[in-house]
Amino acid sequence: MSKQLPWYKQFWPWFLIVLPMCAVIASLTTLKIALDNSDSLVADEYYKEGKGINMDLRKIKYAQQIGMKFLIKVNDESLLITQQGGPEYRAALNIKFYHPTIEEKDFNVQATADANYIYRIPLTDAISGPWEVRIEGFDGKWRIQQRIDIKDDVEYWLN
């Protein structure tokens, strides 16, 4: 008669242990990924931000009333922004570019006009894809906000 092998030398116990162990490892890995990459689009203080949005809408309506319009020319090295409508504005602009899903790509610039009244923003990396662009006067009285889909060497109207 053949002698029975101990359980740890048999195939089936290890097979039955490995399957649940794989599920545990996969769930712990998924938990680590979820904790490391938290969703930056969800706001903790949504009520305060909602009230702020209403104030922003007043600035946007005021910009439309006075007819503020800007032209953005995009190339690989820089953004060129020129005013095309509304009362002449020569002070600095607060310009913000928001990527809809990747917060690390967002950037803010305070730009001043050169002698030809062109606001030049140098770029470290070429930008493309969907962006939320916000141009605001230095005094904060008006704001232009628009979503654009940036492609290579194209002009965009913001009004």
Short mmCIF file of C-alpha atoms in Angstrom, two decimals:
data_model
loop_
_atom_site.label_atom_id
_atom_site.label_comp_id
_atom_site.label_asym_id
_atom_site.label_seq_id
_atom_site.Cartn_x
_atom_site.Cartn_y
_atom_site.Cartn_z
CA MET A 1 0.00 0.00 0.00
CA SER A 2 1.23 3.49 -0.87
CA LYS A 3 1.94 5.94 1.87
CA GLN A 4 -0.16 9.14 1.94
CA LEU A 5 1.82 12.35 1.24
CA PRO A 6 1.53 15.18 3.75
CA TRP A 7 -0.97 17.91 2.73
CA TYR A 8 1.67 20.52 1.92
CA LYS A 9 3.20 18.24 -0.73
CA GLN A 10 -0.08 17.76 -2.56
CA PHE A 11 -1.37 19.87 -5.45
CA TRP A 12 -5.01 20.59 -4.51
CA PRO A 13 -4.53 22.33 -1.15
CA TRP A 14 -2.09 24.80 -2.73
CA PHE A 15 -4.40 25.33 -5.67
CA LEU A 16 -7.28 26.15 -3.31
CA ILE A 17 -5.09 28.52 -1.27
CA VAL A 18 -3.64 30.41 -4.26
CA LEU A 19 -6.99 31.38 -5.82
CA PRO A 20 -8.32 33.37 -2.83
CA MET A 21 -4.82 34.73 -2.17
CA CYS A 22 -4.77 36.23 -5.70
CA ALA A 23 -8.12 37.92 -5.02
CA VAL A 24 -6.80 39.40 -1.75
CA ILE A 25 -3.63 40.71 -3.44
CA ALA A 26 -5.64 42.22 -6.32
CA SER A 27 -8.05 43.96 -3.93
CA LEU A 28 -5.19 45.39 -1.83
CA THR A 29 -3.50 46.64 -5.00
CA THR A 30 -6.74 48.26 -6.15
CA LEU A 31 -7.15 49.91 -2.74
CA LYS A 32 -3.61 51.33 -2.91
CA ILE A 33 -4.22 52.72 -6.41
CA ALA A 34 -7.50 54.32 -5.27
CA LEU A 35 -5.87 55.95 -2.24
CA ASP A 36 -2.83 57.22 -4.17
CA ASN A 37 -4.87 58.73 -7.03
CA SER A 38 -7.70 60.56 -5.31
CA ASP A 39 -10.26 62.32 -7.47
CA SER A 40 -9.32 66.00 -7.60
CA LEU A 41 -12.56 66.99 -9.34
CA VAL A 42 -14.74 66.54 -6.27
CA ALA A 43 -15.01 69.60 -4.03
CA ASP A 44 -15.36 69.31 -0.27
CA GLU A 45 -17.01 72.71 0.10
CA TYR A 46 -19.39 72.56 -2.84
CA TYR A 47 -21.83 75.09 -1.36
CA LYS A 48 -19.20 77.83 -1.04
CA GLU A 49 -17.91 77.07 -4.52
CA GLY A 50 -21.46 77.26 -5.87
CA LYS A 51 -21.88 80.72 -4.36
CA GLY A 52 -18.55 81.70 -5.92
CA ILE A 53 -19.77 80.53 -9.32
CA ASN A 54 -22.72 82.92 -9.08
CA MET A 55 -20.29 85.81 -8.47
CA ASP A 56 -18.25 84.63 -11.47
CA LEU A 57 -21.36 84.75 -13.64
CA ARG A 58 -21.77 88.47 -12.87
CA LYS A 59 -18.21 89.10 -14.06
CA ILE A 60 -18.83 87.09 -17.25
CA LYS A 61 -22.07 88.98 -17.98
CA TYR A 62 -20.31 92.30 -17.43
CA ALA A 63 -17.58 91.31 -19.91
CA GLN A 64 -20.28 90.47 -22.46
CA GLN A 65 -22.06 93.77 -21.85
CA ILE A 66 -18.94 95.83 -22.51
CA GLY A 67 -18.01 93.63 -25.49
CA MET A 68 -14.65 92.26 -24.34
CA LYS A 69 -13.18 89.88 -26.94
CA PHE A 70 -9.76 88.30 -27.18
CA LEU A 71 -7.97 86.30 -29.85
CA ILE A 72 -5.61 83.51 -28.77
CA LYS A 73 -3.02 82.19 -31.21
CA VAL A 74 -1.46 78.90 -30.13
CA ASN A 75 1.83 77.50 -31.32
CA ASP A 76 4.30 75.06 -29.78
CA GLU A 77 6.42 77.70 -28.03
CA SER A 78 3.92 80.34 -26.89
CA LEU A 79 0.42 81.73 -26.61
CA LEU A 80 -0.27 85.14 -28.15
CA ILE A 81 -3.32 86.95 -26.81
CA THR A 82 -4.66 90.16 -28.34
CA GLN A 83 -7.72 92.20 -27.47
CA GLN A 84 -10.19 92.47 -30.34
CA GLY A 85 -13.22 94.18 -28.77
CA GLY A 86 -14.51 96.21 -25.87
CA PRO A 87 -12.95 99.19 -24.14
CA GLU A 88 -9.18 99.37 -24.51
CA TYR A 89 -7.57 97.38 -21.72
CA ARG A 90 -3.80 97.64 -21.25
CA ALA A 91 -3.34 96.43 -17.67
CA ALA A 92 -2.12 92.97 -16.75
CA LEU A 93 -4.35 89.95 -17.34
CA ASN A 94 -4.83 86.99 -15.06
CA ILE A 95 -4.91 84.02 -17.42
CA LYS A 96 -5.73 80.52 -16.24
CA PHE A 97 -5.77 77.29 -18.22
CA TYR A 98 -7.62 74.38 -16.62
CA HIS A 99 -7.42 70.86 -17.98
CA PRO A 100 -10.78 69.11 -17.48
CA THR A 101 -9.34 65.89 -16.01
CA ILE A 102 -5.65 66.31 -15.15
CA GLU A 103 -5.10 68.88 -12.43
CA GLU A 104 -1.28 68.74 -12.75
CA LYS A 105 -1.52 70.31 -16.23
CA ASP A 106 -3.34 73.44 -14.98
CA PHE A 107 -1.38 76.68 -15.08
CA ASN A 108 -1.94 80.34 -14.14
CA VAL A 109 -0.13 83.31 -15.62
CA GLN A 110 -0.25 87.01 -14.97
CA ALA A 111 0.60 88.50 -18.36
CA THR A 112 1.46 92.04 -19.36
CA ALA A 113 1.21 93.48 -22.84
CA ASP A 114 4.25 94.35 -24.94
CA ALA A 115 4.63 97.54 -27.03
CA ASN A 116 2.26 96.13 -29.67
CA TYR A 117 -0.37 95.35 -26.99
CA ILE A 118 0.12 91.60 -27.37
CA TYR A 119 0.16 89.40 -24.29
CA ARG A 120 2.82 86.70 -24.80
CA ILE A 121 2.91 83.58 -22.67
CA PRO A 122 5.89 81.25 -23.20
CA LEU A 123 5.11 77.54 -22.95
CA THR A 124 7.47 74.95 -21.54
CA ASP A 125 5.48 72.11 -23.16
CA ALA A 126 3.16 72.19 -26.15
CA ILE A 127 -0.48 72.06 -25.11
CA SER A 128 -3.28 70.35 -26.96
CA GLY A 129 -6.70 68.91 -26.29
CA PRO A 130 -9.62 70.35 -24.32
CA TRP A 131 -8.94 73.29 -21.99
CA GLU A 132 -11.05 75.68 -19.94
CA VAL A 133 -9.56 79.15 -20.51
CA ARG A 134 -10.24 82.00 -18.12
CA ILE A 135 -9.09 85.56 -18.82
CA GLU A 136 -9.72 88.09 -16.09
CA GLY A 137 -8.82 91.74 -15.79
CA PHE A 138 -6.22 92.64 -13.19
CA ASP A 139 -8.85 94.65 -11.30
CA GLY A 140 -11.20 91.62 -11.27
CA LYS A 141 -14.23 93.49 -12.67
CA TRP A 142 -14.74 91.29 -15.73
CA ARG A 143 -13.98 87.74 -16.80
CA ILE A 144 -14.05 85.76 -20.03
CA GLN A 145 -14.33 82.02 -19.66
CA GLN A 146 -14.61 79.52 -22.47
CA ARG A 147 -13.79 75.90 -23.25
CA ILE A 148 -11.61 75.36 -26.30
CA ASP A 149 -10.14 72.28 -27.96
CA ILE A 150 -6.55 73.23 -28.77
CA LYS A 151 -4.99 71.91 -31.92
CA ASP A 152 -1.66 72.87 -33.53
CA ASP A 153 -1.21 76.48 -34.72
CA VAL A 154 -4.87 77.55 -34.58
CA GLU A 155 -6.59 80.80 -33.52
CA TYR A 156 -9.39 80.88 -30.96
CA TRP A 157 -11.88 83.65 -30.22
CA LEU A 158 -12.85 84.20 -26.61
CA ASN A 159 -15.89 86.40 -25.97
#
